[in-house]
Amino acid sequence: MMLSENELKIIQFLKERKKATTDEISEGTNLPLSSIFSNIANLEAKGVIKQISSEVKKRVKLTEEGERRLREGLPEDKLISILGGRETKVHEIKERLGKDFEIGLGWAKRKGLISIEGDLIRPKVERFTSPEYVGLVEISQGKIPNESILDTLVKRKLVEVKEERVIRVELVKDVEVKPVELYLTHEMLSTGTWRNYEFKPYNVDAQPPFFPLGKTHYFRDFIEKVKDLMITLGFTEVVGGYVEMEFFNFDMLFQAQDHPAREIHDSFVVEGQGKLPSQDLVRKVKEAHERWWRYLWNEDNAKRLVLRSQTTAVTARVLSEGERRRKVFTIGKVFRPDAIDATHLIEFHQMDGLVIEEGFTFKDLLSTLRDIFQGLGIKKLKFKPGYFPFTEPSVEIYGYIESLGWKEMAGAGLLRKEVTEPAGVYLPAGAWGIGIDRLAMSFLGVQDIRDLYSWDIEYLRNKRVI
Ligand SMILES: N[C@@H](Cc1ccccc1)C(=O)O
């Protein structure tokens, strides 16, 4: 027979007593009454015990306030004892009784123990003990006072009355009780004492406890995977800041100062000014703009700060160091004003790359992009002619995703001489920018771009990591 730990405790207790009430069992086993009832029912069903009687009993208990009144006396009794048969001024009594004054005065008046004249309290008795107080004493001794007193005590919130069932049971079957152990220890095995214990069988259906483990945000995880891929392909990671000078975000990339992307509503403007790089570079950028775009290039505009609108700004910074670094990538947030919905946010991620290489051709660029997309799991690509101010020829890259069809994923091209030469780069260079969020959404099965940035711990916990 399978008996629980608590059931065994109850049997153990009944072995000594044979018959006992639920109250006695609770006291003898130290188990709460609430658990005694269900265990008794189970034991009866197993034929170990039998009910002899069952009755509803009134259980009368002093409340916390009742306990206090029992120790200190009822307020009206205290009032009478303070008066000691003498007329006394109201304020004097008020001082002595403190918080109990109002209650004491009320009850004393109601019981006809005092009268009030002007500011005087006149007692009608010298000494008084309320029958309610006697009731409190009786209850504390396990007796029950008469109904009307009990009623008053309940109304005064000094006593609580609960109806509880008391069941008397009898042990009818002899069961061998071994102490129950939950865990088998090394010591029990080595000393052989395990024989003295009864073990609960394993419940293989039980739900294991839930231990939430810390893990990386799934989007961050995806970004790390992209970085790993780029490093595998031989690229070095470079990073830039979110606040960028227009010089690197636009001017160096041959975006004219009246280019629509530079309008105040197309990038986030940051207060302040940046510091331009070497005069030589600035002069050459200025010359390129003035010669080809035919306008007066303004240095102050180039110093303005924005939240970078493309990670190509980091590529521009790398270029500004000349031909030193040849194969780099950067991945991070960019910012553009937009109306937010399921596919648009005002901040999102791009991965830009740069290759500076002797003899690097447009074909090499396309094959590099093929390698990257292949690594990202996108096998089918389409290249369409495109336009960017800083590349020529330029290309738009579309990738095929089973559930979504063809999606625009990146822009790329060979950097214009107007971009490379002012920086002292005379070798051919290819560059690209890939939108990371949409890729992540398709890989991670996310419908709403806002979920990529979710802080909802419950959602994140349940999100499968690829
Ligand atoms: N910066 C471009 C992408 C791009 C990067 C590098 C070369 C060509 C295109 C964009 O945000 O759309």
CSV table of C-alpha atoms and ligand atoms in Angstrom, one decimal:
chain,number,residue,atom,x,y,z
A,1,MET,CA,0.0,0.0,0.0
A,2,MET,CA,1.3,3.5,-0.9
A,3,LEU,CA,1.1,5.8,2.0
A,4,SER,CA,2.3,9.4,2.0
A,5,GLU,CA,4.6,10.8,4.6
A,6,ASN,CA,1.7,12.6,6.3
A,7,GLU,CA,-0.5,9.6,6.2
A,8,LEU,CA,2.2,7.6,7.9
A,9,LYS,CA,2.5,10.3,10.6
A,10,ILE,CA,-1.2,10.0,11.3
A,11,ILE,CA,-1.1,6.2,11.5
A,12,GLN,CA,1.8,6.4,13.8
A,13,PHE,CA,-0.2,8.7,16.1
A,14,LEU,CA,-3.3,6.5,15.9
A,15,LYS,CA,-1.3,3.4,16.8
A,16,GLU,CA,-0.8,4.8,20.3
A,17,ARG,CA,-4.3,6.2,20.7
A,18,LYS,CA,-6.5,3.9,18.6
A,19,LYS,CA,-9.2,6.6,18.5
A,20,ALA,CA,-8.7,10.3,18.2
A,21,THR,CA,-10.4,13.5,16.9
A,22,THR,CA,-9.1,15.6,14.0
A,23,ASP,CA,-8.1,18.2,16.6
A,24,GLU,CA,-6.1,15.8,18.6
A,25,ILE,CA,-4.4,14.4,15.5
A,26,SER,CA,-3.5,17.8,14.4
A,27,GLU,CA,-2.0,18.6,17.7
A,28,GLY,CA,-0.2,15.3,18.1
A,29,THR,CA,1.3,15.2,14.6
A,30,ASN,CA,1.9,18.9,14.2
A,31,LEU,CA,0.2,18.9,10.9
A,32,PRO,CA,-2.2,21.7,10.1
A,33,LEU,CA,-5.9,20.9,10.5
A,34,SER,CA,-6.5,21.7,6.8
A,35,SER,CA,-4.2,18.8,5.7
A,36,ILE,CA,-5.6,16.4,8.3
A,37,PHE,CA,-9.1,16.3,6.7
A,38,SER,CA,-7.8,15.3,3.2
A,39,ASN,CA,-5.4,12.7,4.7
A,40,ILE,CA,-8.2,11.3,6.9
A,41,ALA,CA,-10.4,10.9,3.8
A,42,ASN,CA,-7.5,9.2,1.9
A,43,LEU,CA,-6.8,6.8,4.8
A,44,GLU,CA,-10.4,5.9,5.1
A,45,ALA,CA,-10.6,5.1,1.3
A,46,LYS,CA,-7.6,2.9,1.8
A,47,GLY,CA,-9.4,1.1,4.6
A,48,VAL,CA,-6.9,1.9,7.3
A,49,ILE,CA,-9.2,4.0,9.5
A,50,LYS,CA,-12.9,4.4,10.0
A,51,GLN,CA,-14.9,7.4,11.0
A,52,ILE,CA,-16.7,7.1,14.3
A,53,SER,CA,-18.4,10.4,14.5
A,54,SER,CA,-18.5,13.7,12.8
A,55,GLU,CA,-19.9,16.9,14.3
A,56,VAL,CA,-19.8,20.7,13.7
A,57,LYS,CA,-18.3,22.5,16.6
A,58,LYS,CA,-18.2,26.2,17.3
A,59,ARG,CA,-14.7,27.3,17.8
A,60,VAL,CA,-14.5,30.5,19.8
A,61,LYS,CA,-11.3,32.5,19.7
A,62,LEU,CA,-10.1,35.8,21.1
A,63,THR,CA,-9.0,38.2,18.5
A,64,GLU,CA,-5.8,40.1,18.9
A,65,GLU,CA,-7.7,43.0,20.4
A,66,GLY,CA,-9.6,40.6,22.6
A,67,GLU,CA,-6.3,39.3,23.9
A,68,ARG,CA,-5.2,42.8,24.7
A,69,ARG,CA,-8.5,43.7,26.5
A,70,LEU,CA,-8.1,40.5,28.5
A,71,ARG,CA,-4.8,41.7,29.8
A,72,GLU,CA,-5.6,45.4,30.2
A,73,GLY,CA,-9.4,45.5,30.9
A,74,LEU,CA,-12.2,46.9,28.9
A,75,PRO,CA,-12.2,50.6,28.3
A,76,GLU,CA,-15.4,51.3,30.3
A,77,ASP,CA,-14.1,49.2,33.2
A,78,LYS,CA,-10.9,51.2,33.1
A,79,LEU,CA,-12.9,54.4,33.1
A,80,ILE,CA,-14.9,53.5,36.2
A,81,SER,CA,-11.8,52.4,38.0
A,82,ILE,CA,-10.0,55.7,37.2
A,83,LEU,CA,-13.0,57.7,38.4
A,84,GLY,CA,-13.0,55.7,41.6
A,85,GLY,CA,-16.4,57.1,42.5
A,86,ARG,CA,-15.4,60.7,42.1
A,87,GLU,CA,-16.7,63.4,39.7
A,88,THR,CA,-13.8,64.1,37.3
A,89,LYS,CA,-13.2,66.6,34.6
A,90,VAL,CA,-13.5,65.2,31.0
A,91,HIS,CA,-10.1,66.3,29.9
A,92,GLU,CA,-8.4,64.6,32.8
A,93,ILE,CA,-10.0,61.3,31.9
A,94,LYS,CA,-9.2,61.9,28.3
A,95,GLU,CA,-5.5,62.3,29.2
A,96,ARG,CA,-5.5,59.1,31.3
A,97,LEU,CA,-7.4,56.9,28.8
A,98,GLY,CA,-5.8,58.2,25.6
A,99,LYS,CA,-7.0,56.2,22.6
A,100,ASP,CA,-9.6,54.3,24.7
A,101,PHE,CA,-11.4,57.4,25.8
A,102,GLU,CA,-14.1,57.6,23.1
A,103,ILE,CA,-14.9,53.9,23.4
A,104,GLY,CA,-14.8,53.8,27.2
A,105,LEU,CA,-17.1,56.9,27.4
A,106,GLY,CA,-19.5,55.4,24.8
A,107,TRP,CA,-19.9,52.1,26.5
A,108,ALA,CA,-20.0,53.5,30.0
A,109,LYS,CA,-22.9,55.9,29.0
A,110,ARG,CA,-24.7,53.1,27.2
A,111,LYS,CA,-24.5,50.9,30.2
A,112,GLY,CA,-25.7,53.7,32.4
A,113,LEU,CA,-22.5,53.7,34.5
A,114,ILE,CA,-22.0,57.5,34.2
A,115,SER,CA,-23.7,60.7,33.4
A,116,ILE,CA,-22.0,63.8,31.9
A,117,GLU,CA,-22.7,67.3,33.1
A,118,GLY,CA,-20.9,70.1,31.4
A,119,ASP,CA,-17.2,69.2,31.5
A,120,LEU,CA,-17.7,66.7,34.4
A,121,ILE,CA,-18.1,63.0,34.4
A,122,ARG,CA,-20.1,61.7,37.2
A,123,PRO,CA,-19.9,58.0,38.0
A,124,LYS,CA,-22.9,56.1,39.2
A,125,VAL,CA,-20.9,53.2,40.6
A,126,GLU,CA,-17.6,52.9,42.4
A,127,ARG,CA,-16.4,49.7,40.9
A,128,PHE,CA,-17.5,47.7,37.9
A,129,THR,CA,-16.5,44.6,36.0
A,130,SER,CA,-18.3,44.1,32.6
A,131,PRO,CA,-20.0,40.8,32.0
A,132,GLU,CA,-18.1,40.9,28.6
A,133,TYR,CA,-14.8,40.9,30.5
A,134,VAL,CA,-15.9,37.8,32.4
A,135,GLY,CA,-16.8,36.3,29.0
A,136,LEU,CA,-13.2,37.0,27.8
A,137,VAL,CA,-11.8,35.2,30.8
A,138,GLU,CA,-14.1,32.3,30.2
A,139,ILE,CA,-13.1,32.0,26.6
A,140,SER,CA,-9.4,32.1,27.5
A,141,GLN,CA,-10.1,29.1,29.8
A,142,GLY,CA,-11.8,27.2,27.0
A,143,LYS,CA,-15.3,27.8,28.2
A,144,ILE,CA,-18.1,29.4,26.1
A,145,PRO,CA,-20.0,32.3,27.6
A,146,ASN,CA,-23.7,32.7,27.2
A,147,GLU,CA,-25.1,33.7,23.9
A,148,SER,CA,-25.9,37.4,24.4
A,149,ILE,CA,-22.4,38.1,25.8
A,150,LEU,CA,-20.8,36.1,23.0
A,151,ASP,CA,-22.8,38.2,20.6
A,152,THR,CA,-21.6,41.4,22.1
A,153,LEU,CA,-18.0,40.3,22.1
A,154,VAL,CA,-18.2,39.3,18.4
A,155,LYS,CA,-19.8,42.7,17.6
A,156,ARG,CA,-17.0,44.4,19.5
A,157,LYS,CA,-14.6,42.4,17.4
A,158,LEU,CA,-13.0,41.0,20.6
A,159,VAL,CA,-13.9,37.4,19.7
A,160,GLU,CA,-14.2,35.3,16.6
A,161,VAL,CA,-16.5,32.4,16.2
A,162,LYS,CA,-15.8,29.7,13.6
A,163,GLU,CA,-17.7,26.6,12.9
A,164,GLU,CA,-15.4,23.6,12.3
A,165,ARG,CA,-16.0,20.0,11.7
A,166,VAL,CA,-14.6,17.6,14.2
A,167,ILE,CA,-14.2,14.0,13.1
A,168,ARG,CA,-13.4,11.2,15.3
A,169,VAL,CA,-11.6,8.3,13.8
A,170,GLU,CA,-10.4,4.9,14.7
A,171,LEU,CA,-7.5,2.8,13.4
A,172,VAL,CA,-8.9,-0.4,11.9
A,173,LYS,CA,-5.9,-1.9,10.1
A,174,ASP,CA,-2.5,-2.6,11.4
A,175,VAL,CA,0.0,-1.0,9.1
A,176,GLU,CA,3.8,-1.3,9.6
A,177,VAL,CA,5.2,2.2,9.7
A,178,LYS,CA,8.7,2.7,8.7
A,179,PRO,CA,10.2,6.2,8.8
A,180,VAL,CA,9.8,7.8,5.4
A,181,GLU,CA,12.8,9.2,3.6
A,182,LEU,CA,12.7,11.3,0.5
A,183,TYR,CA,16.4,11.1,-0.4
A,184,LEU,CA,18.7,8.1,-0.5
A,185,THR,CA,22.1,9.3,0.6
A,186,HIS,CA,25.6,7.9,0.1
A,187,GLU,CA,25.8,7.3,3.9
A,188,MET,CA,22.6,5.2,3.9
A,189,LEU,CA,24.0,3.0,1.2
A,190,SER,CA,27.4,2.5,2.7
A,191,THR,CA,26.1,1.8,6.2
A,192,GLY,CA,23.1,-0.3,5.0
A,193,THR,CA,20.7,1.8,7.0
A,194,TRP,CA,18.6,2.3,3.8
A,195,ARG,CA,16.9,-1.0,4.8
A,196,ASN,CA,15.2,0.8,7.7
A,197,TYR,CA,13.6,3.4,5.5
A,198,GLU,CA,10.6,3.4,3.3
A,199,PHE,CA,11.2,5.3,0.0
A,200,LYS,CA,8.7,7.0,-2.1
A,201,PRO,CA,8.7,5.6,-5.6
A,202,TYR,CA,9.8,8.0,-8.3
A,203,ASN,CA,7.0,9.9,-9.9
A,204,VAL,CA,8.1,10.2,-13.5
A,205,ASP,CA,5.1,12.2,-14.4
A,206,ALA,CA,5.9,15.0,-12.0
A,207,GLN,CA,6.7,18.3,-13.6
A,208,PRO,CA,10.3,19.3,-12.9
A,209,PRO,CA,10.9,22.7,-11.3
A,210,PHE,CA,11.4,25.5,-13.8
A,211,PHE,CA,14.9,27.0,-13.6
A,212,PRO,CA,15.1,30.1,-15.9
A,213,LEU,CA,18.6,30.3,-17.2
A,214,GLY,CA,20.2,33.5,-18.3
A,215,LYS,CA,20.6,33.7,-22.1
A,216,THR,CA,21.5,36.2,-24.7
A,217,HIS,CA,18.7,38.2,-26.3
A,218,TYR,CA,17.9,36.3,-29.5
A,219,PHE,CA,18.4,39.2,-31.8
A,220,ARG,CA,21.8,39.9,-30.1
A,221,ASP,CA,22.5,36.2,-30.7
A,222,PHE,CA,21.7,36.6,-34.4
A,223,ILE,CA,24.0,39.6,-34.7
A,224,GLU,CA,26.8,37.6,-33.1
A,225,LYS,CA,26.2,34.9,-35.7
A,226,VAL,CA,26.6,37.4,-38.5
A,227,LYS,CA,29.9,38.7,-36.9
A,228,ASP,CA,31.2,35.1,-36.7
A,229,LEU,CA,30.4,34.6,-40.3
A,230,MET,CA,32.2,37.7,-41.4
A,231,ILE,CA,35.2,36.8,-39.3
A,232,THR,CA,35.2,33.4,-40.9
A,233,LEU,CA,35.3,35.1,-44.3
A,234,GLY,CA,38.4,36.9,-43.3
A,235,PHE,CA,37.0,40.3,-42.3
A,236,THR,CA,38.0,42.4,-39.3
A,237,GLU,CA,35.3,44.1,-37.3
A,238,VAL,CA,35.4,47.9,-36.8
A,239,VAL,CA,33.0,50.0,-34.7
A,240,GLY,CA,31.8,53.6,-34.8
A,241,GLY,CA,29.7,55.7,-32.6
A,242,TYR,CA,26.0,56.4,-32.9
A,243,VAL,CA,26.5,60.2,-33.0
A,244,GLU,CA,28.3,61.0,-36.2
A,245,MET,CA,29.6,64.1,-38.0
A,246,GLU,CA,27.8,64.8,-41.2
A,247,PHE,CA,31.2,64.8,-42.8
A,248,PHE,CA,31.5,61.0,-42.4
A,249,ASN,CA,27.8,60.2,-42.6
A,250,PHE,CA,27.4,62.2,-45.9
A,251,ASP,CA,30.2,64.4,-47.2
A,252,MET,CA,32.9,61.8,-47.5
A,253,LEU,CA,30.4,59.6,-49.2
A,254,PHE,CA,29.9,62.2,-51.9
A,255,GLN,CA,26.4,63.0,-50.8
A,256,ALA,CA,25.9,66.6,-51.7
A,257,GLN,CA,24.9,69.0,-49.0
A,258,ASP,CA,21.5,69.5,-50.6
A,259,HIS,CA,20.9,65.8,-50.9
A,260,PRO,CA,17.4,64.9,-49.6
A,261,ALA,CA,18.7,62.5,-47.0
A,262,ARG,CA,20.4,65.4,-45.3
A,263,GLU,CA,17.1,67.2,-44.8
A,264,ILE,CA,16.2,67.8,-41.2
A,265,HIS,CA,13.3,65.3,-41.4
A,266,ASP,CA,15.4,62.5,-42.8
A,267,SER,CA,18.0,62.2,-40.2
A,268,PHE,CA,18.1,62.9,-36.4
A,269,VAL,CA,20.0,66.1,-35.7
A,270,VAL,CA,22.1,66.2,-32.6
A,271,GLU,CA,23.1,69.5,-31.0
A,272,GLY,CA,26.7,70.6,-31.2
A,273,GLN,CA,29.5,70.3,-33.7
A,274,GLY,CA,32.1,67.7,-34.5
A,275,LYS,CA,35.8,68.2,-35.2
A,276,LEU,CA,36.8,67.7,-38.9
A,277,PRO,CA,39.7,65.4,-39.7
A,278,SER,CA,42.9,66.4,-41.5
A,279,GLN,CA,42.8,69.6,-43.5
A,280,ASP,CA,44.1,67.8,-46.5
A,281,LEU,CA,41.2,65.3,-46.5
A,282,VAL,CA,38.6,68.1,-45.9
A,283,ARG,CA,40.0,70.1,-48.8
A,284,LYS,CA,39.9,67.2,-51.2
A,285,VAL,CA,36.4,66.3,-50.2
A,286,LYS,CA,35.4,70.0,-50.7
A,287,GLU,CA,37.1,70.0,-54.1
A,288,ALA,CA,35.3,66.8,-55.3
A,289,HIS,CA,31.9,68.2,-54.2
A,290,GLU,CA,32.4,71.6,-55.8
A,291,ARG,CA,33.8,70.2,-59.0
A,292,TRP,CA,31.2,67.5,-59.7
A,293,TRP,CA,28.1,68.7,-57.8
A,294,ARG,CA,28.8,72.4,-58.7
A,295,TYR,CA,27.9,74.2,-55.5
A,296,LEU,CA,29.8,76.0,-52.7
A,297,TRP,CA,30.7,73.3,-50.1
A,298,ASN,CA,30.1,74.6,-46.6
A,299,GLU,CA,32.5,73.4,-43.8
A,300,ASP,CA,29.9,74.2,-41.1
A,301,ASN,CA,27.4,71.9,-42.6
A,302,ALA,CA,29.9,69.1,-42.6
A,303,LYS,CA,30.6,69.6,-38.8
A,304,ARG,CA,26.9,69.1,-37.9
A,305,LEU,CA,26.1,66.1,-35.8
A,306,VAL,CA,23.5,63.5,-36.6
A,307,LEU,CA,22.6,60.0,-35.3
A,308,ARG,CA,24.2,58.0,-38.1
A,309,SER,CA,21.7,57.1,-40.8
A,310,GLN,CA,23.9,54.4,-42.3
A,311,THR,CA,26.8,52.3,-41.1
A,312,THR,CA,28.6,53.3,-44.3
A,313,ALA,CA,29.7,56.2,-42.0
A,314,VAL,CA,32.0,53.8,-40.3
A,315,THR,CA,33.3,52.7,-43.8
A,316,ALA,CA,34.0,56.4,-44.5
A,317,ARG,CA,36.0,56.6,-41.2
A,318,VAL,CA,38.0,53.6,-42.1
A,319,LEU,CA,38.7,55.1,-45.6
A,320,SER,CA,39.9,58.3,-44.0
A,321,GLU,CA,42.8,56.3,-42.7
A,322,GLY,CA,44.0,55.5,-46.2
A,323,GLU,CA,44.8,52.0,-47.4
A,324,ARG,CA,45.8,50.7,-44.1
A,325,ARG,CA,42.9,48.4,-43.5
A,326,ARG,CA,41.7,46.3,-46.5
A,327,LYS,CA,38.9,44.0,-45.4
A,328,VAL,CA,36.6,45.3,-42.7
A,329,PHE,CA,33.0,45.1,-41.6
A,330,THR,CA,30.8,46.9,-39.1
A,331,ILE,CA,27.5,46.0,-37.6
A,332,GLY,CA,25.3,48.2,-35.5
A,333,LYS,CA,22.3,50.5,-35.2
A,334,VAL,CA,21.4,53.3,-37.5
A,335,PHE,CA,18.7,55.9,-37.1
A,336,ARG,CA,16.2,57.4,-39.5
A,337,PRO,CA,12.9,59.2,-38.7
A,338,ASP,CA,10.0,57.1,-39.9
A,339,ALA,CA,6.4,56.1,-38.9
A,340,ILE,CA,6.7,53.1,-36.7
A,341,ASP,CA,4.8,50.0,-37.6
A,342,ALA,CA,5.3,46.2,-37.9
A,343,THR,CA,8.0,46.6,-40.5
A,344,HIS,CA,9.5,50.1,-39.7
A,345,LEU,CA,11.4,51.4,-36.7
A,346,ILE,CA,13.3,54.6,-36.3
A,347,GLU,CA,16.4,52.5,-35.3
A,348,PHE,CA,17.5,49.3,-37.0
A,349,HIS,CA,20.7,47.5,-37.8
A,350,GLN,CA,23.0,47.5,-40.8
A,351,MET,CA,26.1,45.5,-41.6
A,352,ASP,CA,28.5,47.4,-43.9
A,353,GLY,CA,31.6,46.1,-45.4
A,354,LEU,CA,34.6,47.3,-47.3
A,355,VAL,CA,37.2,45.6,-49.4
A,356,ILE,CA,40.2,47.5,-50.7
A,357,GLU,CA,42.2,45.2,-53.0
A,358,GLU,CA,44.5,45.4,-56.0
A,359,GLY,CA,42.5,44.4,-59.1
A,360,PHE,CA,39.1,44.2,-57.2
A,361,THR,CA,36.3,44.2,-59.8
A,362,PHE,CA,32.5,44.5,-59.7
A,363,LYS,CA,32.4,40.7,-60.3
A,364,ASP,CA,34.5,40.1,-57.2
A,365,LEU,CA,32.1,42.3,-55.3
A,366,LEU,CA,29.1,40.2,-56.4
A,367,SER,CA,30.9,37.0,-55.5
A,368,THR,CA,31.8,38.4,-52.1
A,369,LEU,CA,28.2,39.2,-51.5
A,370,ARG,CA,27.2,35.7,-52.7
A,371,ASP,CA,29.6,34.2,-50.1
A,372,ILE,CA,28.1,36.4,-47.3
A,373,PHE,CA,24.5,35.6,-48.2
A,374,GLN,CA,25.3,31.9,-48.7
A,375,GLY,CA,26.7,32.0,-45.1
A,376,LEU,CA,23.5,33.6,-43.9
A,377,GLY,CA,21.5,30.8,-45.5
A,378,ILE,CA,20.2,32.7,-48.5
A,379,LYS,CA,21.0,30.8,-51.6
A,380,LYS,CA,19.0,32.5,-54.3
A,381,LEU,CA,20.1,36.1,-55.1
A,382,LYS,CA,19.1,38.6,-57.7
A,383,PHE,CA,21.3,41.6,-58.6
A,384,LYS,CA,19.6,44.7,-60.0
A,385,PRO,CA,21.2,48.0,-61.0
A,386,GLY,CA,20.9,50.6,-58.4
A,387,TYR,CA,22.0,54.0,-57.4
A,388,PHE,CA,24.0,55.3,-54.4
A,389,PRO,CA,25.9,58.6,-54.4
A,390,PHE,CA,29.1,56.9,-53.3
A,391,THR,CA,29.3,53.8,-55.6
A,392,GLU,CA,29.5,53.3,-59.3
A,393,PRO,CA,28.4,50.9,-60.6
A,394,SER,CA,25.8,50.3,-57.9
A,395,VAL,CA,23.6,47.3,-57.3
A,396,GLU,CA,20.6,46.3,-55.3
A,397,ILE,CA,20.6,42.8,-53.9
A,398,TYR,CA,17.4,40.8,-53.6
A,399,GLY,CA,17.3,37.5,-51.7
A,400,TYR,CA,14.7,34.8,-51.8
A,401,ILE,CA,13.1,33.6,-48.6
A,402,GLU,CA,10.7,30.7,-48.8
A,403,SER,CA,7.9,32.3,-46.8
A,404,LEU,CA,8.3,35.8,-48.1
A,405,GLY,CA,9.5,35.6,-51.7
A,406,TRP,CA,12.1,38.0,-53.1
A,407,LYS,CA,13.1,40.7,-50.7
A,408,GLU,CA,15.5,43.7,-51.1
A,409,MET,CA,18.3,43.0,-48.6
A,410,ALA,CA,21.3,45.1,-49.5
A,411,GLY,CA,22.9,47.8,-51.5
A,412,ALA,CA,26.5,47.6,-52.8
A,413,GLY,CA,28.9,48.9,-55.4
A,414,LEU,CA,32.4,49.9,-56.2
A,415,LEU,CA,33.3,53.1,-54.4
A,416,ARG,CA,33.7,56.1,-56.6
A,417,LYS,CA,37.1,57.7,-57.1
A,418,GLU,CA,35.5,60.9,-55.7
A,419,VAL,CA,35.1,58.9,-52.4
A,420,THR,CA,38.4,57.0,-52.3
A,421,GLU,CA,41.0,59.4,-53.8
A,422,PRO,CA,40.5,62.3,-51.3
A,423,ALA,CA,41.3,59.7,-48.6
A,424,GLY,CA,44.4,58.6,-50.4
A,425,VAL,CA,43.0,55.3,-51.5
A,426,TYR,CA,44.0,54.6,-55.1
A,427,LEU,CA,43.2,50.8,-55.2
A,428,PRO,CA,39.8,49.7,-56.3
A,429,ALA,CA,37.3,49.3,-53.4
A,430,GLY,CA,34.0,47.6,-53.0
A,431,ALA,CA,31.4,48.4,-50.3
A,432,TRP,CA,28.0,47.2,-49.2
A,433,GLY,CA,25.3,47.7,-46.7
A,434,ILE,CA,23.0,44.9,-45.6
A,435,GLY,CA,19.8,45.4,-43.6
A,436,ILE,CA,20.0,43.1,-40.7
A,437,ASP,CA,16.6,43.4,-39.1
A,438,ARG,CA,14.6,42.0,-42.0
A,439,LEU,CA,17.0,39.1,-42.3
A,440,ALA,CA,16.7,38.4,-38.6
A,441,MET,CA,12.9,38.5,-38.8
A,442,SER,CA,12.8,35.9,-41.5
A,443,PHE,CA,15.3,33.6,-39.8
A,444,LEU,CA,13.7,33.9,-36.4
A,445,GLY,CA,10.1,33.8,-37.6
A,446,VAL,CA,9.4,37.2,-36.2
A,447,GLN,CA,6.4,39.0,-37.8
A,448,ASP,CA,6.7,42.4,-36.1
A,449,ILE,CA,10.1,44.2,-36.1
A,450,ARG,CA,9.3,45.6,-32.7
A,451,ASP,CA,9.6,42.1,-31.3
A,452,LEU,CA,13.3,42.1,-32.2
A,453,TYR,CA,13.8,44.8,-29.5
A,454,SER,CA,11.4,43.2,-27.0
A,455,TRP,CA,12.2,43.4,-23.3
A,456,ASP,CA,9.3,41.1,-22.4
A,457,ILE,CA,11.0,38.5,-20.3
A,458,GLU,CA,8.3,35.9,-20.8
A,459,TYR,CA,8.4,36.3,-24.6
A,460,LEU,CA,12.2,36.2,-24.7
A,461,ARG,CA,12.3,33.1,-22.4
A,462,ASN,CA,10.1,31.2,-24.9
A,463,LYS,CA,11.9,32.4,-28.0
A,464,ARG,CA,13.8,29.6,-29.6
A,465,VAL,CA,17.4,30.4,-30.4
A,466,ILE,CA,18.8,29.4,-33.8
B,1,LIG,N1,24.3,52.8,-47.1
B,1,LIG,C1,23.4,52.3,-48.1
B,1,LIG,C2,23.8,50.9,-48.5
B,1,LIG,C3,25.1,50.9,-49.2
B,1,LIG,C4,26.3,50.7,-48.5
B,1,LIG,C5,27.5,50.6,-49.2
B,1,LIG,C6,27.5,50.7,-50.5
B,1,LIG,C7,26.4,50.8,-51.3
B,1,LIG,C8,25.2,50.9,-50.6
B,1,LIG,C9,22.0,52.3,-47.5
B,1,LIG,O1,21.8,52.5,-46.3
B,1,LIG,O2,21.0,52.1,-48.2
